[in-house]
Coordinates of C-alpha atoms and ligand atoms in Angstrom, one line a residue:
X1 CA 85.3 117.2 182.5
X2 CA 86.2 117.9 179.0
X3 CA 84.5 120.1 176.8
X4 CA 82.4 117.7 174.2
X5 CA 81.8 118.6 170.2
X6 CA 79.9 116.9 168.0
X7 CA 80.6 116.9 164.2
X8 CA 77.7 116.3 162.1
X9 CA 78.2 115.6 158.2
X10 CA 75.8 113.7 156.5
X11 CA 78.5 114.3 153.5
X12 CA 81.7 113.9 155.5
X13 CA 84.7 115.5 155.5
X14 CA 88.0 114.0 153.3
X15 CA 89.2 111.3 156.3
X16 CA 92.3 113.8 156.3
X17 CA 90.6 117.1 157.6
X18 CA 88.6 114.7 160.2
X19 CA 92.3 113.6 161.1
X20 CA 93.5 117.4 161.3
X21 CA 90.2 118.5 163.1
X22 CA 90.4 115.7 165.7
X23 CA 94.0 116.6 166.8
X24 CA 93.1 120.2 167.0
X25 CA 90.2 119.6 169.5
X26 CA 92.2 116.9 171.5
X27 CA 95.6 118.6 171.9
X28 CA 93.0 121.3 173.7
X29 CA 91.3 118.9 175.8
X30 CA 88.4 118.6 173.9
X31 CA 86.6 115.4 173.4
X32 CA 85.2 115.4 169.4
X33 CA 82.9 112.3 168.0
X34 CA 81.7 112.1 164.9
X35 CA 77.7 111.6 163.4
X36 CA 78.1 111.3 159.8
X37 CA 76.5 110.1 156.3
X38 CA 72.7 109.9 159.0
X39 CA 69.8 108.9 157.4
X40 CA 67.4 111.1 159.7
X41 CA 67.7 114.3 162.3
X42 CA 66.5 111.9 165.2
X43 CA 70.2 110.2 165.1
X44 CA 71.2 114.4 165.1
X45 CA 68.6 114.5 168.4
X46 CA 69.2 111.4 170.0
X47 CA 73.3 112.1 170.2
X48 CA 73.4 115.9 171.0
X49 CA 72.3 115.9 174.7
X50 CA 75.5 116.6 176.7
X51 CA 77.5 118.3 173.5
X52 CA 78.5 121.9 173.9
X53 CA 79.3 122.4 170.1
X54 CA 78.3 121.0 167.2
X55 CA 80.0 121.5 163.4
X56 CA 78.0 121.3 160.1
X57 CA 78.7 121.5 156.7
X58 CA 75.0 121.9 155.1
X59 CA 73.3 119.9 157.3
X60 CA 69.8 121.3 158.4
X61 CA 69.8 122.5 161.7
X62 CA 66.3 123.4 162.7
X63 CA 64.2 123.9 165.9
X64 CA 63.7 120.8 167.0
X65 CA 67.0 120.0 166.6
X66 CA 68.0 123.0 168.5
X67 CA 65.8 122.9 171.0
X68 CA 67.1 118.9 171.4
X69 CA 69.9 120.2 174.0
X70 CA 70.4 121.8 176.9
X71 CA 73.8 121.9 176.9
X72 CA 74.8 123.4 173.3
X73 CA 76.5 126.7 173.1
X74 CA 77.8 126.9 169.6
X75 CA 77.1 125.9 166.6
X76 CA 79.8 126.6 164.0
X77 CA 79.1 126.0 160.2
X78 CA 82.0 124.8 158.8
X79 CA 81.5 126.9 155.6
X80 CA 80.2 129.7 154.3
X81 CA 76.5 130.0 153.4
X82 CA 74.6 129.8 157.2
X83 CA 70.8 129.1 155.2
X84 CA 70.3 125.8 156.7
X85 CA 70.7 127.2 160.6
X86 CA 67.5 128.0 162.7
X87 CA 69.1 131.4 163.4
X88 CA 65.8 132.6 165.4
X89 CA 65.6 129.3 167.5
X90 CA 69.4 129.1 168.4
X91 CA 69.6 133.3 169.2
X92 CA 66.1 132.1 171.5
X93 CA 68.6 129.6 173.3
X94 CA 71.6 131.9 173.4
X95 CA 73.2 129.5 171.3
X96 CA 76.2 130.8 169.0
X97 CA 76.0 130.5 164.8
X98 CA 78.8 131.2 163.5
X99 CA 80.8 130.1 159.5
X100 CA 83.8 130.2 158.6
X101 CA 84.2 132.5 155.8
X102 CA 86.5 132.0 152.9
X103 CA 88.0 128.9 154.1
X104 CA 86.6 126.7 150.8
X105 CA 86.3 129.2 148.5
X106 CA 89.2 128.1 146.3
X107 CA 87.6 125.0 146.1
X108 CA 84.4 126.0 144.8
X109 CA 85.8 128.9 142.9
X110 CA 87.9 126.3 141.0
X111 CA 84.6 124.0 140.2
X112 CA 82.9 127.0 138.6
X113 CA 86.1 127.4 136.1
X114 CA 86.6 123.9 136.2
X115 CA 82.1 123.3 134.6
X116 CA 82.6 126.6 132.9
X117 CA 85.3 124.6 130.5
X118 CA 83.6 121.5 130.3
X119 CA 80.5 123.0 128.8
X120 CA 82.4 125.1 126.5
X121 CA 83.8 121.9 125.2
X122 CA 80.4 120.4 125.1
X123 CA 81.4 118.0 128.0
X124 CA 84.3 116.6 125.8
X125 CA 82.0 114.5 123.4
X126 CA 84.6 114.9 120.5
X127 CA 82.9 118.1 118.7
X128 CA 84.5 121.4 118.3
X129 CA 83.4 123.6 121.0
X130 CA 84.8 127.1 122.2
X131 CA 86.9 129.0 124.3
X132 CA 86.6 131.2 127.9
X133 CA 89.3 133.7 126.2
X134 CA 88.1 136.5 125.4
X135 CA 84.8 136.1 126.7
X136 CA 83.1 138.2 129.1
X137 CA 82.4 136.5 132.9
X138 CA 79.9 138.8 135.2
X139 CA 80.6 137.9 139.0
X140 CA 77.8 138.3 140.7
X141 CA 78.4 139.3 144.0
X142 CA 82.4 140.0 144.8
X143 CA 82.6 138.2 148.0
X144 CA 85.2 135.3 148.6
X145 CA 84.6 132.8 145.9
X146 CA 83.4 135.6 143.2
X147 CA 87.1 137.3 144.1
X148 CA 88.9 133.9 143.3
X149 CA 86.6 133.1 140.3
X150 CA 87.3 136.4 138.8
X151 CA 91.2 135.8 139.3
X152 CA 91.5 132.9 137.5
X153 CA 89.4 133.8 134.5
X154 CA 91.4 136.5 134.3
X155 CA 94.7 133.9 134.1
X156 CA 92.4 132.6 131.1
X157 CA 92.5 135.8 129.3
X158 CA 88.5 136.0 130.4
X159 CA 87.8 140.3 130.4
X160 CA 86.0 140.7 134.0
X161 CA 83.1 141.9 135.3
X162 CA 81.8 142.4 139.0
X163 CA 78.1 143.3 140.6
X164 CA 78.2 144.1 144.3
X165 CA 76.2 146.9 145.8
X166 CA 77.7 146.0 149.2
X167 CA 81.8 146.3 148.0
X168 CA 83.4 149.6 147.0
X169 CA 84.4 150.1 143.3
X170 CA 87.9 150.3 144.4
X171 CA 88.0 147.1 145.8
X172 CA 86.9 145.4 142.5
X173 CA 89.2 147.7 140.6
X174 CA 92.2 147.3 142.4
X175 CA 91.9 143.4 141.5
X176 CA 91.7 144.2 137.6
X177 CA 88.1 143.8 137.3
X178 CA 85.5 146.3 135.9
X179 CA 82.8 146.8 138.7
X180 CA 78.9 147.7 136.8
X181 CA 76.1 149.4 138.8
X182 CA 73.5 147.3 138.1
X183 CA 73.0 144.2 138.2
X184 CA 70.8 144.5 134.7
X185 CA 74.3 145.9 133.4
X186 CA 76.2 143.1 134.2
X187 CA 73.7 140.3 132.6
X188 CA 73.1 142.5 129.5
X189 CA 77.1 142.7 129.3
X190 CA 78.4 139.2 130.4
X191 CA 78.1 136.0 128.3
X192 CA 79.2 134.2 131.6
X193 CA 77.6 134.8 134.9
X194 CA 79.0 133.6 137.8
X195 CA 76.5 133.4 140.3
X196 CA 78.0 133.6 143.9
X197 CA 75.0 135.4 146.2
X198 CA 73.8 134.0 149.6
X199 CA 70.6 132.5 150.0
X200 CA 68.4 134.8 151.9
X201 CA 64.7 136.9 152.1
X202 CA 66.4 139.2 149.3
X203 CA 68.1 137.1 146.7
X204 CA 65.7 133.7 146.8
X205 CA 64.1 133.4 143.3
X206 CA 65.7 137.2 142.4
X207 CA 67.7 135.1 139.4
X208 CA 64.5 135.2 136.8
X209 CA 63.8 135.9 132.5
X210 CA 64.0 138.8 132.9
X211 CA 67.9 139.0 133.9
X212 CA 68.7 136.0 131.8
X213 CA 66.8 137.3 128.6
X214 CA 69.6 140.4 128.6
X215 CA 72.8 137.7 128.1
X216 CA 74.6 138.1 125.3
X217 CA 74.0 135.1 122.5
X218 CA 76.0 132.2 124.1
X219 CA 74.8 132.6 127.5
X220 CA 75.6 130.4 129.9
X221 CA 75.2 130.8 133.7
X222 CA 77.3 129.2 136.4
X223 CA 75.5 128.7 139.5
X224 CA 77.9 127.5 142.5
X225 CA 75.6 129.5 145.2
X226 CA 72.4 128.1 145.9
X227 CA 69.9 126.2 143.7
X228 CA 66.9 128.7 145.7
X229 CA 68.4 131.5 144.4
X230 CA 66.9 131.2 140.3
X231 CA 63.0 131.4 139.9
X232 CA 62.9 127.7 138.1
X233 CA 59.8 128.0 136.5
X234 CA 61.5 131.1 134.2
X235 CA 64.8 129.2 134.3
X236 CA 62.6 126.3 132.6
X237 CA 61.1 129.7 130.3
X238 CA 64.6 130.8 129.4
X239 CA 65.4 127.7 128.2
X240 CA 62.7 127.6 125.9
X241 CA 62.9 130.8 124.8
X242 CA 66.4 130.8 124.3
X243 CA 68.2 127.9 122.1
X244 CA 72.0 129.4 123.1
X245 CA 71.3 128.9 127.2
X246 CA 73.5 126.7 129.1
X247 CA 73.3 126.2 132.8
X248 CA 75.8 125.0 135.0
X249 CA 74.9 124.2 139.0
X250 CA 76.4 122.9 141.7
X251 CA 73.7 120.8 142.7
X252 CA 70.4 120.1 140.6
X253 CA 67.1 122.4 140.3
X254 CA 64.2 120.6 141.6
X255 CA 63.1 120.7 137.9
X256 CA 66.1 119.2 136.6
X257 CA 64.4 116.5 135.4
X258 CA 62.2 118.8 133.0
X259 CA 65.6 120.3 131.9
X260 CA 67.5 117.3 131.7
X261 CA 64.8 116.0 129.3
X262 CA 64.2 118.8 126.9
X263 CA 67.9 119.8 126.9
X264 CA 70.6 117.4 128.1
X265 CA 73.1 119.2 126.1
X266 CA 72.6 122.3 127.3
X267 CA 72.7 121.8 131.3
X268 CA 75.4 119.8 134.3
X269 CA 74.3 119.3 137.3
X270 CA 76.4 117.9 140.0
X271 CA 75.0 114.8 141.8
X272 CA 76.1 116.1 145.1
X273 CA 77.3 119.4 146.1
X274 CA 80.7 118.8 145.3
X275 CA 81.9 123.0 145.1
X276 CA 83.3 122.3 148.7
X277 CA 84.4 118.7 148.4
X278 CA 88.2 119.0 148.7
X279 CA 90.3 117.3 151.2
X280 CA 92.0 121.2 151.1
X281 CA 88.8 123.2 151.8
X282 CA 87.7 120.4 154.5
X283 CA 90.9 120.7 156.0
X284 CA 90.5 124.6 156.5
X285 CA 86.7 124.5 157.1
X286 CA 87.2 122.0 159.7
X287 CA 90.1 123.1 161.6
X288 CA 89.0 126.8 161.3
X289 CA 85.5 125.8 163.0
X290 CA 87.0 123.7 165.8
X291 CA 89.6 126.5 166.7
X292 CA 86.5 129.0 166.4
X293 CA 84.9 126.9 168.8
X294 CA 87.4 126.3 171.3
X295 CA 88.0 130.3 171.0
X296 CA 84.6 130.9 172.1
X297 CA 84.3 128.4 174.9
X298 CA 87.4 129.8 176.7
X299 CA 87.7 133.1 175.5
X300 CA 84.4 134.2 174.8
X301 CA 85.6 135.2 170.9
X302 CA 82.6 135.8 168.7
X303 CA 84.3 136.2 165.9
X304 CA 82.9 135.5 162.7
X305 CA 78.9 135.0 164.7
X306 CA 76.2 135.4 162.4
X307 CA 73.6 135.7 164.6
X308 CA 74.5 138.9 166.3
Ligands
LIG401 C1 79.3 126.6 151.5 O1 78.3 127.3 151.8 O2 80.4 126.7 152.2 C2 79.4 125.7 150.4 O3 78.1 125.6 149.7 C3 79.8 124.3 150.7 O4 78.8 123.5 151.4 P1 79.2 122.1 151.9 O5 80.1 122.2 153.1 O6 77.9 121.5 152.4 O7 79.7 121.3 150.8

């Protein structure tokens, strides 16, 4: 009997990476079916008995889910931040989590540029606005979009900046860019943050005043990460206390409507998370997590497991 894999996307993949992703599983034998754009988990737990792997994109994946079926082995996050897996309840099931790293980061890496010009042209209303060159941009965290974000400012004549206690100076240096030790360093020196941390125990709500009070006049901070990762009630404080502030996110704060009303010129949010919404990075994504899977199932590769 053929191995079954369920792809669950309540934001679907471009019809062109469901194409690519499809052929991959078929040509090994695998039978794929789709659940996408769901309006509830119970159409997640009333399809997954008899599946033996299951792809996301941000989907929430949580116990109940996982404990829905007794047949799935792998679940691959097709993507790379893992914060809406259950990883406690699928490691109880011996169930594999696994992402695949970098395989949209161009894509998101290019949205941040891509808001970080819009703003500094206040959102093309006509009005003189001002330029990336020559401006200082502060990657936090030098992982696989904060690399390619930090590549193409520099192609913008941006001077570079990069926080990441868990990369080696020479890493960041060998790509051009100045690595700071602390992360106070690199808001009190950067006009331009890009933030590009996980979600997790350490970083949620670690973005706060006290960081975004040290930005140079101008500031304006490009979250493409995760909304969870700012404290909002001193995001909604830095905004008052500070009339340069701009913030740019990939998805809205839960207090965007307080933002949106006090200072509309000064904020984007994105109606959807759009960072990974390329028919390019779902093409990757996809195909990387369907060959992942098929590499676990018949070769036991763990490879890129995140619940180890
Ligand atoms: C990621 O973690 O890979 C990005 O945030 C993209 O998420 P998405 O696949 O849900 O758009």
């Amino acid at each position: 009997m053929s191995k079954k894999v369920l792809v669950v996307t309540i934001k679907p993949f471009a019809a062109k990476a469901v194409e690519e992703l499809k052929k991959a599983g078929e040509t090994a034998g695998y039978q794929i079916d789709l659940l996408e754009s769901y309006s509830d988990k119970s159409q997640i737990i009333d399809k997954l008995p008899g599946y033996d792997a299951m792809i996301i994109r941000s989907d929430k994946i949580d116990q109940e889910i996982i404990n829905s079926s007794e047949d799935l082995k792998i679940i691959v996050r097709a993507g790379a931040g893992y914060d809406n897996v259950d990883l406690d309840s699928a490691s109880a099931k011996n169930i594999v989590v696994m992402n695949t790293p970098g395989q949209n980061s161009n894509a998101v890496a290019e949205l941040a540029i891509g808001m970080m010009v819009m703003m500094a042209r206040n959102k093309y209303n006509g009005k003189s606005g001002t330029e990336l060159k020559g401006k200082n941009l502060g990657i936090h965290a030098y992982g696989n979009v904060g690399k390619l974000v930090a590549g193409i400012a520099k192609g913008f004549g941006m001077k570079v900046f990069a926080f990441d206690p868990f990369i080696e100076n020479s890493v960041i240096e060998n790509d051009g860019i100045s690595p700071l030790s602390t992360v106070e360093e690199l808001y009190s020196t950067c006009q331009y943050i890009s933030l590009n941390i996980p979600n997790n125990d350490k970083t949620r709500g670690s973005i706060n005043s006290a960081l975004l009070s040290k930005m140079p006049k101008g500031a304006t901070l490009v979250n493409t990460a995760r909304k969870e990762v700012i404290d909002e009630s001193e995001l909604l404080k830095t905004f008052s206390d500070r009339e340069d502030f701009v913030y740019i996110s990939d998805i809205a704060p839960d207090c965007s409507e307080q933002i949106v009303e006090k200072y509309k010129n000064r904020c984007f949010f994105t109606p959807k998370k759009m960072g990974a919404q390329t028919s390019e990075a779902n093409i990757n994504a996809g195909v990387a997590a369907i060959n992942q899977i098929i590499n676990f199932l018949e070769k036991n590769d763990t490879t890129f497991q995140v619940n180890k």
